[in-house]
Tab-separated table of C-alpha atoms in Angstrom:
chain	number	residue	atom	x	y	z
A	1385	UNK	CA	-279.614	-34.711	95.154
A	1386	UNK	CA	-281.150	-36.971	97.738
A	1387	UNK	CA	-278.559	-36.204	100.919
A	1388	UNK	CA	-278.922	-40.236	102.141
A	1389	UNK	CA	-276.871	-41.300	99.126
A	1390	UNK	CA	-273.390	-40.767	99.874
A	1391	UNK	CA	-270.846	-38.581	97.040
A	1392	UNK	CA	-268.524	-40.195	95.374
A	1393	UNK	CA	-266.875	-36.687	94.906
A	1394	UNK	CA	-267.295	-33.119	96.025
A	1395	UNK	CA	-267.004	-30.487	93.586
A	1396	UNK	CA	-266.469	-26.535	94.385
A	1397	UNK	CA	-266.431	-23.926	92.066
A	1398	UNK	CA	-265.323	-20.258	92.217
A	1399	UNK	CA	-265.162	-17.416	89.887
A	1400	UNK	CA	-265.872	-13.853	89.856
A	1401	UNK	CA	-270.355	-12.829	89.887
A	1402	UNK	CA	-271.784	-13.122	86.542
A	1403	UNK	CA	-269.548	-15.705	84.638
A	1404	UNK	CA	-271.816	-18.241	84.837
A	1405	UNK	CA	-271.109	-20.291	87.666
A	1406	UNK	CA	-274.075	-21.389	89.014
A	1407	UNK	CA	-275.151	-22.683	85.761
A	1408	UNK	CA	-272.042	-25.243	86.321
A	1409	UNK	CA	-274.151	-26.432	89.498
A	1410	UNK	CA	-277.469	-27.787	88.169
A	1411	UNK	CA	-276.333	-31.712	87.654
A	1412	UNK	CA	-275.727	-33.171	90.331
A	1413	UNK	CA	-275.502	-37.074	89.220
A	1414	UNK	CA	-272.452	-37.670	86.530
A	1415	UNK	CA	-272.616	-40.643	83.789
A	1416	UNK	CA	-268.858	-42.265	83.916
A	1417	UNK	CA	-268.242	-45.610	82.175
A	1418	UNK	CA	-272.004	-46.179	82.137
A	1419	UNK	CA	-272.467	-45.781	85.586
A	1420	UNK	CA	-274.189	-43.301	86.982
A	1421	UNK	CA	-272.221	-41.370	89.754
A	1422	UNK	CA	-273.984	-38.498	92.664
A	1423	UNK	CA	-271.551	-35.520	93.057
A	1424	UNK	CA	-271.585	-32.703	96.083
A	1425	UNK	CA	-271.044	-29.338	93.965
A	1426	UNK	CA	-270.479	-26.085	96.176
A	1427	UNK	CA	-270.982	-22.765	94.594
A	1428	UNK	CA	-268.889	-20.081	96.657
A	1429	UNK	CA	-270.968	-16.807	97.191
A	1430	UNK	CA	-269.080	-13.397	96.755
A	1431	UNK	CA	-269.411	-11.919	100.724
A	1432	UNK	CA	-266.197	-11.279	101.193
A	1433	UNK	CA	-266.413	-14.023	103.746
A	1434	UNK	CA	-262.247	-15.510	103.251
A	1435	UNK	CA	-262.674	-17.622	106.188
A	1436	UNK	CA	-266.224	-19.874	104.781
A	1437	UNK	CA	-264.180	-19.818	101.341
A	1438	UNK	CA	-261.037	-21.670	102.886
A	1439	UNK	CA	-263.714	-24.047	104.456
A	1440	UNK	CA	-264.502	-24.888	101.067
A	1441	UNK	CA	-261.299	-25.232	99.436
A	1442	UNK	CA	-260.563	-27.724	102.306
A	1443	UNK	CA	-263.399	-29.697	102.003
A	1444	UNK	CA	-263.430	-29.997	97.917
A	1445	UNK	CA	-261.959	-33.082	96.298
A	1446	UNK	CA	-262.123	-31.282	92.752
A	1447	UNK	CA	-262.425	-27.664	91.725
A	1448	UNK	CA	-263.917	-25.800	89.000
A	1449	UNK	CA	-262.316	-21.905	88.456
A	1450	UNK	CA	-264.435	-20.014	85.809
A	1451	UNK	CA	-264.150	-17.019	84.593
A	1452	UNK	CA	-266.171	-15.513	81.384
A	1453	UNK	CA	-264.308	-15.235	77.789
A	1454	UNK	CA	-265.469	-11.828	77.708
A	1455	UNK	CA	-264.016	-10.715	80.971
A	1456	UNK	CA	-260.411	-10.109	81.059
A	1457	UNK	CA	-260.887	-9.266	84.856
A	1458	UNK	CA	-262.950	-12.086	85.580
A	1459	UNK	CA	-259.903	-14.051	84.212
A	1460	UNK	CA	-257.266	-12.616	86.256
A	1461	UNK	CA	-259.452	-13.277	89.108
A	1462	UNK	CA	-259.523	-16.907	88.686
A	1463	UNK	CA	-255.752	-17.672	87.830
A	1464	UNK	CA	-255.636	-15.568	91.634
A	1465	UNK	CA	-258.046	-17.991	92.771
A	1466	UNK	CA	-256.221	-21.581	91.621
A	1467	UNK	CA	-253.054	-19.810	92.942
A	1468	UNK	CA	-255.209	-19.800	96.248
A	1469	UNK	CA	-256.279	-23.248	96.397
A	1470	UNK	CA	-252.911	-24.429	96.268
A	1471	UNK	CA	-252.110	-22.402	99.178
A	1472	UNK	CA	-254.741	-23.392	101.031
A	1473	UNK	CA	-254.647	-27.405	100.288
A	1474	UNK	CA	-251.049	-26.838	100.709
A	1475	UNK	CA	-250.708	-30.440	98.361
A	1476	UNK	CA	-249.725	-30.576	94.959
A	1477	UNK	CA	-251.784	-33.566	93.886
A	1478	UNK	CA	-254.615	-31.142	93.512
A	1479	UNK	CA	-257.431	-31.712	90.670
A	1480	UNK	CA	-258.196	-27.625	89.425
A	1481	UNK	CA	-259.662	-26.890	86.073
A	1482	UNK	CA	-259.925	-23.350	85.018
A	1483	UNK	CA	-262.607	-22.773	82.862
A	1484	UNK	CA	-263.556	-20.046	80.362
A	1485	UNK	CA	-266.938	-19.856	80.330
A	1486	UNK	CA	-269.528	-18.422	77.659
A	1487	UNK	CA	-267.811	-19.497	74.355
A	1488	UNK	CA	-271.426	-18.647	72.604
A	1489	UNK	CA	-270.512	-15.168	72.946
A	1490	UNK	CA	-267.431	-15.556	71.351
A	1491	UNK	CA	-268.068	-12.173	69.363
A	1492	UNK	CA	-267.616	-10.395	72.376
A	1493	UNK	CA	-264.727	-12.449	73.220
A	1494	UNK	CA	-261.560	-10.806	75.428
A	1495	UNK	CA	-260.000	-13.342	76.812
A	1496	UNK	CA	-258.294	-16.012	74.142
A	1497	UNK	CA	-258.139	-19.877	74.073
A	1498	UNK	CA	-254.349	-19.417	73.875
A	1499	UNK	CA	-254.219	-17.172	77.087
A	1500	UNK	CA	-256.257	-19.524	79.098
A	1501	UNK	CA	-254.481	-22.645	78.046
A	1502	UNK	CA	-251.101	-20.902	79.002
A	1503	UNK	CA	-252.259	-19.671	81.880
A	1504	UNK	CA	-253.865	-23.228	82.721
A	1505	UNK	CA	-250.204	-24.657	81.781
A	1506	UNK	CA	-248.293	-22.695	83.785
A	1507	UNK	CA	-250.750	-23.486	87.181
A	1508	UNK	CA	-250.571	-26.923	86.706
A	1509	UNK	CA	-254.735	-27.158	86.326
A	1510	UNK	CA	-256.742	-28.979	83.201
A	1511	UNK	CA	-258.453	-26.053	81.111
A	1512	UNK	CA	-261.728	-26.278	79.498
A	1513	UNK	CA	-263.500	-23.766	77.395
A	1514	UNK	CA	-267.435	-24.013	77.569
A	1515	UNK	CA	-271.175	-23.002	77.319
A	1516	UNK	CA	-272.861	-23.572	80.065
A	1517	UNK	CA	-275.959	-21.994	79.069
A	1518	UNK	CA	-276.176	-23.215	75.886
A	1519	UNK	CA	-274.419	-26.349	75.911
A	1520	UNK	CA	-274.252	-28.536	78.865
A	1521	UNK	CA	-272.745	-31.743	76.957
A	1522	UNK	CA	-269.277	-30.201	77.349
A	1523	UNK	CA	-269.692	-28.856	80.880
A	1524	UNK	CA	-270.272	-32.863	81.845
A	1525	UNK	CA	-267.424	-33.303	79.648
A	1526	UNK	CA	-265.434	-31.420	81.436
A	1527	UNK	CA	-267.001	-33.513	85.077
A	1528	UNK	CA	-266.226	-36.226	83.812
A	1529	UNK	CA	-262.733	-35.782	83.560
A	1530	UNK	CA	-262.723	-34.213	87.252
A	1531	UNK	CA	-264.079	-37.059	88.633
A	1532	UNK	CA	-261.853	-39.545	86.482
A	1533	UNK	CA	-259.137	-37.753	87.801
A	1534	UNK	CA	-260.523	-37.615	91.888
A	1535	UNK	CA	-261.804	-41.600	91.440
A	1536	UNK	CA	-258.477	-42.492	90.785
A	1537	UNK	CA	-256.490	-40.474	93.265
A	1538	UNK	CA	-258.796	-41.632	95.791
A	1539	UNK	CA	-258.518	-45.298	94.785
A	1540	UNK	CA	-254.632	-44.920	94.537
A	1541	UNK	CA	-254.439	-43.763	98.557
A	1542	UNK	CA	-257.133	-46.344	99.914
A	1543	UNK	CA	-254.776	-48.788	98.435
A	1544	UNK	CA	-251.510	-47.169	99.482
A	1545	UNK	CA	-253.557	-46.941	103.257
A	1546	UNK	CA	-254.515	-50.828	103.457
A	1547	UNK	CA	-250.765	-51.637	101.759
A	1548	UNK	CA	-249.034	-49.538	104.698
A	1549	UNK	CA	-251.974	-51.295	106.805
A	1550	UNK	CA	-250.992	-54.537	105.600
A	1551	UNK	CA	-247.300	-54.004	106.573
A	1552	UNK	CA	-247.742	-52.814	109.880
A	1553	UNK	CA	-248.363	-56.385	111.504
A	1554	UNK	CA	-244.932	-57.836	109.691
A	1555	UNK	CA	-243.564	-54.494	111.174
A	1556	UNK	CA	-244.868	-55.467	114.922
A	1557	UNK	CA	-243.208	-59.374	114.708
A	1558	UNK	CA	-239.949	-57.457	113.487
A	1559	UNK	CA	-239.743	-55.358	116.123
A	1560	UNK	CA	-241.076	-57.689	118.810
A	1561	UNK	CA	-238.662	-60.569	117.404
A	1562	UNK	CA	-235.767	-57.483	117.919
A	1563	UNK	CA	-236.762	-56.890	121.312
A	1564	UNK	CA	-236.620	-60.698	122.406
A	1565	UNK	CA	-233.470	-60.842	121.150
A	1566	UNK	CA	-231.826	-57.750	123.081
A	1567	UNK	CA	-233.625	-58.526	126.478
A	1568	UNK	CA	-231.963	-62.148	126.051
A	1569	UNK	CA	-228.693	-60.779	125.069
A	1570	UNK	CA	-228.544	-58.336	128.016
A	1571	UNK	CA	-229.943	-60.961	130.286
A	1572	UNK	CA	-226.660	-63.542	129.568
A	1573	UNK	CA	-224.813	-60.341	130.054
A	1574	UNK	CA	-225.973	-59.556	133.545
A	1575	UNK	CA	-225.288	-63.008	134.443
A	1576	UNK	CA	-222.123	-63.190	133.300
A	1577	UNK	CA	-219.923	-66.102	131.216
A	1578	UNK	CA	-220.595	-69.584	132.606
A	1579	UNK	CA	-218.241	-71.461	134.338
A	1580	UNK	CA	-217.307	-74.726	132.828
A	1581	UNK	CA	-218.009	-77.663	135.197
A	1582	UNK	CA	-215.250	-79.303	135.962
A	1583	UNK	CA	-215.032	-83.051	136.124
């Protein structure tokens, strides 16, 4: 992706090694509503390295958990990683999908759709089930509802930010028109009631 064009969204995804994650990171421009959309995607390497991973959890809009259908480890691994991003973000309006990955090997299958939608359910995340090798029409369905999902959010707080920024002035002549007031009330109260002139 050319680096001058500026991301719309930035994308991380974790998992345990060999689920298939970075085939998840080879698209980097997303079609939504005919428009076509650029994308950062991160792909977290295994080192052991906790402190680079919470860099990336902080600087993702939108994250993509996958572990492989035919790892039950791999699986456990990921519901401990959404579990993580939460605690890391430390916000709730998070946008997490945990995705089971390799649904062409589905003879060798150990993890089912029911466990990963339950599991999804009970994190609060989206859940997608996909082939990333095979078929990569359902990975950028599964994109495109990420960045649906981050495009909104982001479009609800830049208007929330210029309607607080918007109030603000109306705030200022409030509080300014308050302040008037009191200094003039405590200045007739320093001078005192006025005598009456008499005739």
């Amino acid at each position: 992706m050319n680096s001058l064009v500026p991301a719309e969204a930035r994308f991380l995804v974790l998992g345990s090694k060999a689920v298939g994650k970075s085939e998840l990171t080879y698209n980097h421009t997303i079609k939504l509503e005919d428009e076509a959309l650029t994308f950062d995607i991160r792909d977290t390497i295994e080192k052991g390295d906790a402190c680079q991973i919470d860099k990336d959890i902080r600087w993702a809009d939108a994250f993509l958990v996958v572990y492989s259908i035919t790892d039950k480890n791999s699986f456990n691994k990921a519901i401990q990683q959404v579990e993580s991003i939460y605690d890391t973000k430390g916000i709730d309006e998070l946008q997490v999908a945990l995705v089971g990955n390799k649904v062409d090997l589905e003879h060798f299958r150990k993890v089912s759709t029911v466990e990963g939608q339950s599991a999804a359910e009970q994190l609060g995340c989206m859940f997608f089930e996909v082939s990333a090798s095979e078929n990569y029409v359902n990975v950028q369905e599964a994109l495109n509802v990420l960045f649906r999902k981050v495009s909104c959010h982001k479009k609800y707080m830049k208007q929330a930010k210029e309607k607080r920024k918007n109030t603000h002035p109306q705030i200022e002549k409030k509080k300014q028109k308050f302040g008037n007031s009191l200094f003039n009330w405590k200045t007739e109260k320093k001078r005192g009631p006025r005598r009456s002139e008499t005739l």
